[in-house]
Amino acid sequence: MTSHTRRPGTGPRQAERLYRVVLELLREHGFDELAIETVAQRAGVNKTTIYRWWPSKDALVADALIHSELLDLDVPDTGSLRGDLTALVRQVRLLLSGADTAPIATSVFAAAASRPELAGLTRDFFADRLSRERVVFERAIARGDIHPDTDVTLAVDLALGAVWTRVVLRQQDVGEAFDAEVTDLLLAGLTPRT
Amino acid sequence: MTSHTRRPGTGPRQAERLYRVVLELLREHGFDELAIETVAQRAGVNKTTIYRWWPSKDALVADALIHSELLDLDVPDTGSLRGDLTALVRQVRLLLSGADTAPIATSVFAAAASRPELAGLTRDFFADRLSRERVVFERAIARGDIHPDTDVTLAVDLALGAVWTRVVLRQQDVGEAFDAEVTDLLLAGLTPRT
């Protein structure tokens, strides 16, 4: 992501090393166990340098997430809304279930539920994702596939939420079939077409 | 809930007092800060008594949740699928945003993402909820409103997930209009009806 400015005074390489270490530690131990002290040691950076630019662990974690490619979503362009939505659902499913990403994504987004400072930054994170996913729906509107007044945020909430509920809350292991099932229900709705 | 047996050896009143204290402490401090020691003190019960019947804090919290009416969902019967779904979405929204319930529900369900023991019990909790919500869809099928092969779990995942995403992940304050919006999109789908 390039839309967020680097903290002043940290060199780009130093910031990137810190972000990488934060993600490593999140993956190994989750958010609750993460300590600035450990980040400083592993990155070979003075703890006071970290605290000069990030007021808290929450702020550092949020910045690491925002700058990370690991949690990035590619915006698909398959030529159809069905194809694009299936690809988006798949990305979210892999993010929330992959061995590399699930411990990071679930522990941070879950922690945000009860941590006001992290919540603000998580909110920005989702807003940024949404602003980039929006183009998928804009293209579908341009093709005449969906109504111009479509509530894009709501549609994304149903799709993303279905994955979160199934994978994180119900703790079920789902495969590719799930991506298509979510997409089909979201496109067609529950009530039969006449 | 009556489907879960009380732990042997604890009197019903003692178990209920413990559950009530657990919920109070969850509401005040969240899951991470909860300690068996504090539960024992406030309930006036010996700590060893608690550990005799619940091997861990996670097991006690899960049981407290399962027995709690606070997190119970009424199964609505409004006469229409639209009415029933709107009522279900409303209940989940109030659960995840109400001052009495949100700190409990979000901190426990969020913690479950990274705690295997709690995850198993949370999974049971959602399975129990789902088995009771299923009747809403069975009635709709009986009325001919939706197809008999409707994937009820998937429909609930989209509805419940939309609330979780908007309220917990995006941290947005939504009102009654949201319940109807989620219901309408889930019933009608994104693509226009011919």
Tab-separated table of C-alpha atoms in Angstrom:
chain	number	residue	atom	x	y	z
A	1	MET	CA	0.000	0.000	0.000
A	2	THR	CA	1.280	3.403	-0.903
A	3	SER	CA	-1.511	5.625	0.379
A	4	HIS	CA	-0.137	5.697	3.921
A	5	THR	CA	2.876	7.821	4.714
A	6	ARG	CA	5.845	6.303	6.420
A	7	ARG	CA	6.499	7.558	9.937
A	8	PRO	CA	8.878	10.509	9.767
A	9	GLY	CA	12.390	9.809	11.014
A	10	THR	CA	12.419	6.093	10.397
A	11	GLY	CA	14.228	5.076	7.272
A	12	PRO	CA	12.135	3.047	4.846
A	13	ARG	CA	14.303	-0.043	5.371
A	14	GLN	CA	14.117	0.211	9.134
A	15	ALA	CA	10.335	0.602	9.050
A	16	GLU	CA	10.023	-2.352	6.706
A	17	ARG	CA	12.203	-4.526	8.906
A	18	LEU	CA	10.080	-3.595	11.907
A	19	TYR	CA	6.849	-4.372	10.052
A	20	ARG	CA	8.248	-7.727	8.933
A	21	VAL	CA	9.244	-8.637	12.483
A	22	VAL	CA	5.839	-7.602	13.806
A	23	LEU	CA	4.130	-9.890	11.285
A	24	GLU	CA	6.490	-12.762	12.121
A	25	LEU	CA	5.763	-12.426	15.825
A	26	LEU	CA	2.024	-12.099	15.248
A	27	ARG	CA	2.123	-15.297	13.211
A	28	GLU	CA	4.077	-17.132	15.902
A	29	HIS	CA	2.317	-15.931	19.032
A	30	GLY	CA	-0.768	-13.912	18.116
A	31	PHE	CA	-1.609	-10.345	19.064
A	32	ASP	CA	-2.050	-10.784	22.816
A	33	GLU	CA	1.483	-12.112	23.326
A	34	LEU	CA	3.195	-9.504	21.158
A	35	ALA	CA	5.549	-7.146	23.049
A	36	ILE	CA	7.385	-4.082	21.712
A	37	GLU	CA	10.443	-5.326	23.641
A	38	THR	CA	10.528	-8.516	21.548
A	39	VAL	CA	10.021	-6.601	18.315
A	40	ALA	CA	12.961	-4.339	19.200
A	41	GLN	CA	15.239	-7.277	20.039
A	42	ARG	CA	14.490	-9.281	16.933
A	43	ALA	CA	14.694	-6.272	14.607
A	44	GLY	CA	17.913	-5.034	16.237
A	45	VAL	CA	16.347	-1.636	16.854
A	46	ASN	CA	16.339	0.361	20.061
A	47	LYS	CA	13.026	0.180	21.900
A	48	THR	CA	12.984	3.953	22.389
A	49	THR	CA	13.273	4.417	18.611
A	50	ILE	CA	10.103	2.394	18.184
A	51	TYR	CA	8.257	4.315	20.878
A	52	ARG	CA	9.339	7.606	19.320
A	53	TRP	CA	7.284	6.886	16.203
A	54	TRP	CA	4.587	4.524	17.416
A	55	PRO	CA	2.858	5.497	20.672
A	56	SER	CA	1.713	1.953	21.351
A	57	LYS	CA	1.883	-1.651	20.285
A	58	ASP	CA	-1.556	-1.212	18.724
A	59	ALA	CA	-0.369	1.634	16.503
A	60	LEU	CA	2.691	-0.327	15.373
A	61	VAL	CA	0.628	-3.426	14.593
A	62	ALA	CA	-1.906	-1.386	12.649
A	63	ASP	CA	0.838	0.265	10.583
A	64	ALA	CA	2.498	-3.086	9.947
A	65	LEU	CA	-0.800	-4.469	8.690
A	66	ILE	CA	-1.549	-1.456	6.537
A	67	HIS	CA	1.881	-1.669	4.874
A	68	SER	CA	1.850	-5.428	4.529
A	69	GLU	CA	1.366	-7.116	1.191
A	70	LEU	CA	0.467	-10.246	3.100
A	71	LEU	CA	-3.003	-8.932	3.859
A	72	ASP	CA	-3.442	-7.181	0.530
A	73	LEU	CA	-6.336	-8.091	-1.680
A	74	ASP	CA	-5.855	-8.089	-5.414
A	75	VAL	CA	-8.794	-6.506	-7.133
A	76	PRO	CA	-9.937	-9.172	-9.599
A	77	ASP	CA	-11.065	-8.335	-13.110
A	78	THR	CA	-12.459	-11.547	-14.592
A	79	GLY	CA	-15.026	-9.913	-16.851
A	80	SER	CA	-18.060	-10.914	-14.790
A	81	LEU	CA	-19.405	-9.977	-11.372
A	82	ARG	CA	-19.738	-13.674	-10.550
A	83	GLY	CA	-16.076	-14.271	-11.375
A	84	ASP	CA	-14.893	-11.179	-9.512
A	85	LEU	CA	-16.971	-11.923	-6.390
A	86	THR	CA	-15.856	-15.551	-6.318
A	87	ALA	CA	-12.242	-14.360	-6.503
A	88	LEU	CA	-12.782	-11.830	-3.685
A	89	VAL	CA	-14.469	-14.395	-1.441
A	90	ARG	CA	-11.629	-16.819	-2.177
A	91	GLN	CA	-9.027	-14.227	-1.159
A	92	VAL	CA	-10.793	-13.521	2.117
A	93	ARG	CA	-11.182	-17.254	2.777
A	94	LEU	CA	-7.473	-17.908	2.155
A	95	LEU	CA	-6.573	-14.898	4.297
A	96	LEU	CA	-8.653	-16.164	7.237
A	97	SER	CA	-7.666	-19.828	6.899
A	98	GLY	CA	-4.113	-19.861	5.468
A	99	ALA	CA	-1.346	-20.958	7.843
A	100	ASP	CA	0.666	-17.813	7.030
A	101	THR	CA	-2.106	-15.271	7.366
A	102	ALA	CA	-4.892	-16.668	9.572
A	103	PRO	CA	-3.065	-16.267	12.915
A	104	ILE	CA	-2.302	-12.650	12.025
A	105	ALA	CA	-5.650	-11.647	10.571
A	106	THR	CA	-7.881	-13.352	13.113
A	107	SER	CA	-5.869	-12.335	16.174
A	108	VAL	CA	-5.594	-8.687	15.150
A	109	PHE	CA	-9.149	-8.206	13.883
A	110	ALA	CA	-10.464	-10.115	16.888
A	111	ALA	CA	-8.402	-8.038	19.322
A	112	ALA	CA	-9.764	-4.885	17.693
A	113	ALA	CA	-13.224	-5.767	19.008
A	114	SER	CA	-12.162	-4.789	22.522
A	115	ARG	CA	-9.303	-2.320	21.917
A	116	PRO	CA	-10.471	1.172	20.969
A	117	GLU	CA	-7.123	2.307	19.544
A	118	LEU	CA	-6.683	-0.756	17.382
A	119	ALA	CA	-10.349	-0.551	16.390
A	120	GLY	CA	-9.848	2.866	14.814
A	121	LEU	CA	-6.979	1.609	12.731
A	122	THR	CA	-8.753	-1.619	11.820
A	123	ARG	CA	-11.683	0.514	10.707
A	124	ASP	CA	-9.340	2.433	8.377
A	125	PHE	CA	-7.924	-0.854	7.134
A	126	PHE	CA	-11.372	-2.150	6.139
A	127	ALA	CA	-12.350	1.210	4.656
A	128	ASP	CA	-9.229	1.125	2.495
A	129	ARG	CA	-9.996	-2.432	1.350
A	130	LEU	CA	-13.593	-1.462	0.580
A	131	SER	CA	-12.583	1.563	-1.450
A	132	ARG	CA	-10.484	-0.718	-3.650
A	133	GLU	CA	-13.094	-3.482	-3.927
A	134	ARG	CA	-15.675	-0.939	-5.031
A	135	VAL	CA	-14.396	-1.012	-8.631
A	136	VAL	CA	-15.646	-4.590	-9.002
A	137	PHE	CA	-19.182	-3.334	-8.476
A	138	GLU	CA	-18.672	-0.206	-10.548
A	139	ARG	CA	-17.707	-2.381	-13.492
A	140	ALA	CA	-20.793	-4.561	-12.959
A	141	ILE	CA	-22.970	-1.445	-12.899
A	142	ALA	CA	-21.319	-0.203	-16.114
A	143	ARG	CA	-22.063	-3.584	-17.742
A	144	GLY	CA	-25.692	-3.315	-16.614
A	145	ASP	CA	-25.384	-6.449	-14.444
A	146	ILE	CA	-26.587	-4.781	-11.242
A	147	HIS	CA	-28.590	-1.703	-10.319
A	148	PRO	CA	-26.650	1.603	-10.158
A	149	ASP	CA	-27.950	2.150	-6.606
A	150	THR	CA	-26.484	-1.127	-5.341
A	151	ASP	CA	-25.284	-0.799	-1.730
A	152	VAL	CA	-21.707	-1.940	-2.306
A	153	THR	CA	-20.699	-1.820	1.364
A	154	LEU	CA	-23.630	-4.023	2.304
A	155	ALA	CA	-22.824	-6.530	-0.437
A	156	VAL	CA	-19.207	-6.733	0.732
A	157	ASP	CA	-20.372	-7.108	4.350
A	158	LEU	CA	-22.491	-10.144	3.450
A	159	ALA	CA	-19.695	-11.768	1.441
A	160	LEU	CA	-16.854	-11.029	3.843
A	161	GLY	CA	-19.091	-11.762	6.828
A	162	ALA	CA	-20.088	-15.177	5.497
A	163	VAL	CA	-16.420	-16.161	5.385
A	164	TRP	CA	-15.693	-14.762	8.854
A	165	THR	CA	-18.707	-16.559	10.333
A	166	ARG	CA	-17.961	-19.902	8.729
A	167	VAL	CA	-14.183	-19.923	9.168
A	168	VAL	CA	-13.562	-17.921	12.349
A	169	LEU	CA	-16.766	-18.206	14.396
A	170	ARG	CA	-17.885	-21.698	13.352
A	171	GLN	CA	-14.248	-22.826	12.914
A	172	GLN	CA	-15.110	-24.860	9.830
A	173	ASP	CA	-12.666	-25.827	7.164
A	174	VAL	CA	-14.167	-24.909	3.796
A	175	GLY	CA	-12.750	-25.193	0.302
A	176	GLU	CA	-13.310	-23.617	-3.091
A	177	ALA	CA	-16.927	-24.733	-3.337
A	178	PHE	CA	-17.718	-22.269	-0.557
A	179	ASP	CA	-16.525	-19.286	-2.631
A	180	ALA	CA	-18.992	-20.115	-5.399
A	181	GLU	CA	-21.825	-20.863	-2.945
A	182	VAL	CA	-21.481	-17.513	-1.198
A	183	THR	CA	-21.311	-15.733	-4.560
A	184	ASP	CA	-24.331	-17.557	-5.965
A	185	LEU	CA	-26.515	-16.814	-2.943
A	186	LEU	CA	-25.428	-13.174	-2.873
A	187	LEU	CA	-26.175	-12.756	-6.579
A	188	ALA	CA	-29.466	-14.653	-6.746
A	189	GLY	CA	-30.936	-14.215	-3.263
A	190	LEU	CA	-32.994	-16.689	-1.265
A	191	THR	CA	-36.375	-16.206	-2.889
A	192	PRO	CA	-36.930	-17.971	-6.211
A	193	ARG	CA	-36.820	-16.086	-9.489
A	194	THR	CA	-40.057	-16.047	-11.405
B	1	MET	CA	-30.849	-23.631	27.474
B	2	THR	CA	-31.829	-27.011	28.798
B	3	SER	CA	-29.927	-29.251	26.403
B	4	HIS	CA	-26.665	-28.982	28.330
B	5	THR	CA	-26.289	-30.903	31.561
B	6	ARG	CA	-25.146	-29.137	34.660
B	7	ARG	CA	-21.698	-30.133	35.890
B	8	PRO	CA	-22.071	-33.003	38.372
B	9	GLY	CA	-21.464	-32.045	41.968
B	10	THR	CA	-22.259	-28.370	41.660
B	11	GLY	CA	-25.662	-27.437	42.943
B	12	PRO	CA	-27.842	-25.645	40.397
B	13	ARG	CA	-27.845	-22.462	42.458
B	14	GLN	CA	-24.100	-22.509	42.885
B	15	ALA	CA	-23.542	-23.071	39.149
B	16	GLU	CA	-25.960	-20.270	38.304
B	17	ARG	CA	-24.256	-17.883	40.703
B	18	LEU	CA	-20.906	-18.710	39.102
B	19	TYR	CA	-22.267	-18.185	35.600
B	20	ARG	CA	-23.782	-14.856	36.625
B	21	VAL	CA	-20.477	-13.687	38.102
B	22	VAL	CA	-18.577	-14.791	34.991
B	23	LEU	CA	-20.904	-12.739	32.802
B	24	GLU	CA	-20.623	-9.708	35.111
B	25	LEU	CA	-16.836	-9.870	34.986
B	26	LEU	CA	-16.803	-10.384	31.219
B	27	ARG	CA	-18.996	-7.333	30.818
B	28	GLU	CA	-16.759	-5.253	33.073
B	29	HIS	CA	-13.316	-6.320	31.889
B	30	GLY	CA	-13.632	-8.552	28.822
B	31	PHE	CA	-12.371	-12.086	28.338
B	32	ASP	CA	-8.621	-11.444	28.476
B	33	GLU	CA	-8.744	-9.931	31.953
B	34	LEU	CA	-11.014	-12.565	33.457
B	35	ALA	CA	-9.399	-14.704	36.201
B	36	ILE	CA	-10.845	-17.761	37.963
B	37	GLU	CA	-9.501	-16.264	41.202
B	38	THR	CA	-11.720	-13.213	40.794
B	39	VAL	CA	-14.746	-15.333	39.903
B	40	ALA	CA	-14.218	-17.403	43.057
B	41	GLN	CA	-13.894	-14.324	45.260
B	42	ARG	CA	-16.940	-12.549	43.938
B	43	ALA	CA	-19.108	-15.682	43.949
B	44	GLY	CA	-17.952	-16.669	47.435
B	45	VAL	CA	-16.926	-20.092	46.176
B	46	ASN	CA	-13.670	-21.890	46.783
B	47	LYS	CA	-11.325	-21.749	43.794
B	48	THR	CA	-10.635	-25.477	44.034
B	49	THR	CA	-14.375	-26.154	43.736
B	50	ILE	CA	-14.414	-24.310	40.440
B	51	TYR	CA	-11.366	-26.155	39.139
B	52	ARG	CA	-12.898	-29.480	40.144
B	53	TRP	CA	-15.680	-29.036	37.592
B	54	TRP	CA	-14.195	-26.742	34.985
B	55	PRO	CA	-10.668	-27.586	33.857
B	56	SER	CA	-9.999	-24.053	32.645
B	57	LYS	CA	-11.249	-20.526	32.441
B	58	ASP	CA	-12.226	-21.195	28.827
B	59	ALA	CA	-14.462	-24.129	29.805
B	60	LEU	CA	-16.157	-22.094	32.550
B	61	VAL	CA	-16.762	-19.143	30.222
B	62	ALA	CA	-18.169	-21.404	27.531
B	63	ASP	CA	-20.559	-23.050	29.992
B	64	ALA	CA	-21.611	-19.678	31.373
B	65	LEU	CA	-22.401	-18.508	27.844
B	66	ILE	CA	-24.253	-21.677	26.938
B	67	HIS	CA	-26.455	-21.421	30.041
B	68	SER	CA	-26.992	-17.686	29.749
B	69	GLU	CA	-30.299	-16.227	28.662
B	70	LEU	CA	-28.446	-13.030	27.901
B	71	LEU	CA	-27.071	-14.439	24.673
B	72	ASP	CA	-30.200	-16.416	23.803
B	73	LEU	CA	-31.967	-15.739	20.558
B	74	ASP	CA	-35.720	-15.935	20.432
B	75	VAL	CA	-36.860	-17.765	17.348
B	76	PRO	CA	-39.239	-15.296	15.689
B	77	ASP	CA	-42.496	-16.382	14.064
B	78	THR	CA	-43.882	-13.334	12.282
B	79	GLY	CA	-45.605	-15.237	9.488
B	80	SER	CA	-43.145	-14.242	6.760
B	81	LEU	CA	-39.521	-15.052	6.016
B	82	ARG	CA	-38.835	-11.337	5.622
B	83	GLY	CA	-40.264	-10.620	9.060
B	84	ASP	CA	-38.455	-13.533	10.686
B	85	LEU	CA	-35.086	-12.719	9.096
B	86	THR	CA	-35.381	-9.048	9.991
B	87	ALA	CA	-36.080	-10.069	13.594
B	88	LEU	CA	-33.087	-12.455	13.647
B	89	VAL	CA	-30.725	-9.838	12.200
B	90	ARG	CA	-32.041	-7.335	14.739
B	91	GLN	CA	-31.319	-9.737	17.606
B	92	VAL	CA	-27.774	-10.334	16.430
B	93	ARG	CA	-27.248	-6.588	15.940
B	94	LEU	CA	-28.490	-5.796	19.449
B	95	LEU	CA	-26.376	-8.642	20.857
B	96	LEU	CA	-23.207	-7.309	19.199
B	97	SER	CA	-23.883	-3.622	19.911
B	98	GLY	CA	-25.853	-3.496	23.179
B	99	ALA	CA	-24.020	-2.146	26.236
B	100	ASP	CA	-24.992	-5.219	28.272
B	101	THR	CA	-24.077	-7.869	25.742
B	102	ALA	CA	-21.519	-6.488	23.252
B	103	PRO	CA	-18.490	-6.608	25.599
B	104	ILE	CA	-19.312	-10.231	26.416
B	105	ALA	CA	-20.155	-11.468	22.937
B	106	THR	CA	-17.376	-9.723	21.057
B	107	SER	CA	-14.625	-10.465	23.572
B	108	VAL	CA	-15.508	-14.159	23.877
B	109	PHE	CA	-16.160	-14.869	20.202
B	110	ALA	CA	-13.074	-12.854	19.276
B	111	ALA	CA	-10.903	-14.698	21.801
B	112	ALA	CA	-12.134	-18.010	20.389
B	113	ALA	CA	-10.327	-17.200	17.135
B	114	SER	CA	-6.991	-17.926	18.785
B	115	ARG	CA	-7.917	-20.272	21.658
B	116	PRO	CA	-8.499	-23.868	20.551
B	117	GLU	CA	-10.383	-24.930	23.681
B	118	LEU	CA	-12.726	-21.977	23.626
B	119	ALA	CA	-13.117	-22.399	19.867
B	120	GLY	CA	-14.581	-25.882	20.288
B	121	LEU	CA	-17.146	-24.638	22.735
B	122	THR	CA	-17.932	-21.547	20.674
B	123	ARG	CA	-18.484	-23.854	17.725
B	124	ASP	CA	-21.049	-25.805	19.784
B	125	PHE	CA	-22.653	-22.532	20.793
B	126	PHE	CA	-23.155	-21.448	17.176
B	127	ALA	CA	-24.297	-24.937	16.159
B	128	ASP	CA	-26.926	-24.840	18.902
B	129	ARG	CA	-28.103	-21.389	17.769
B	130	LEU	CA	-28.244	-22.560	14.146
B	131	SER	CA	-30.257	-25.658	14.977
B	132	ARG	CA	-32.873	-23.427	16.572
B	133	GLU	CA	-32.870	-20.806	13.807
B	134	ARG	CA	-33.422	-23.535	11.233
B	135	VAL	CA	-37.171	-23.598	11.921
B	136	VAL	CA	-37.521	-20.111	10.418
B	137	PHE	CA	-36.367	-21.527	7.079
B	138	GLU	CA	-38.354	-24.735	7.439
B	139	ARG	CA	-41.506	-22.674	7.803
B	140	ALA	CA	-40.580	-20.630	4.717
B	141	ILE	CA	-40.034	-23.836	2.765
B	142	ALA	CA	-43.402	-25.173	3.964
B	143	ARG	CA	-45.061	-21.938	2.779
B	144	GLY	CA	-43.351	-22.307	-0.602
B	145	ASP	CA	-41.428	-19.046	-0.139
B	146	ILE	CA	-37.999	-20.572	-0.724
B	147	HIS	CA	-36.611	-23.687	-2.383
B	148	PRO	CA	-36.586	-26.891	-0.265
B	149	ASP	CA	-32.854	-27.300	-0.963
B	150	THR	CA	-31.993	-23.889	0.488
B	151	ASP	CA	-28.622	-23.951	2.265
B	152	VAL	CA	-29.816	-22.672	5.643
B	153	THR	CA	-26.351	-22.541	7.225
B	154	LEU	CA	-25.066	-20.427	4.351
B	155	ALA	CA	-28.025	-18.043	4.562
B	156	VAL	CA	-27.459	-17.596	8.308
B	157	ASP	CA	-23.722	-17.068	7.701
B	158	LEU	CA	-24.427	-14.197	5.304
B	159	ALA	CA	-26.939	-12.555	7.643
B	160	LEU	CA	-24.980	-13.024	10.881
B	161	GLY	CA	-21.713	-12.229	9.081
B	162	ALA	CA	-23.046	-8.945	7.698
B	163	VAL	CA	-23.792	-7.781	11.242
B	164	TRP	CA	-20.418	-8.946	12.584
B	165	THR	CA	-18.563	-7.223	9.739
B	166	ARG	CA	-20.427	-3.929	10.024
B	167	VAL	CA	-20.607	-3.704	13.817
B	168	VAL	CA	-17.467	-5.488	15.045
B	169	LEU	CA	-14.956	-5.247	12.189
B	170	ARG	CA	-15.989	-1.870	10.716
B	171	GLN	CA	-17.058	-0.600	14.175
B	172	GLN	CA	-20.049	1.210	12.728
B	173	ASP	CA	-23.107	2.157	14.664
B	174	VAL	CA	-26.138	0.970	12.712
B	175	GLY	CA	-29.821	1.111	13.531
B	176	GLU	CA	-32.998	-0.678	12.561
B	177	ALA	CA	-32.721	0.237	8.884
B	178	PHE	CA	-29.732	-2.098	8.680
B	179	ASP	CA	-31.808	-5.141	9.702
B	180	ALA	CA	-34.175	-4.590	6.778
B	181	GLU	CA	-31.351	-3.841	4.342
B	182	VAL	CA	-29.521	-7.073	5.136
B	183	THR	CA	-32.770	-9.019	4.877
B	184	ASP	CA	-33.767	-7.423	1.571
B	185	LEU	CA	-30.397	-8.106	-0.063
B	186	LEU	CA	-30.319	-11.672	1.222
B	187	LEU	CA	-33.851	-12.344	-0.066
B	188	ALA	CA	-33.578	-10.617	-3.441
B	189	GLY	CA	-29.888	-10.919	-4.310
B	190	LEU	CA	-27.713	-8.438	-6.179
B	191	THR	CA	-28.742	-9.183	-9.751
B	192	PRO	CA	-32.011	-7.632	-10.904
B	193	ARG	CA	-35.180	-9.707	-11.200
B	194	THR	CA	-36.551	-9.989	-14.699
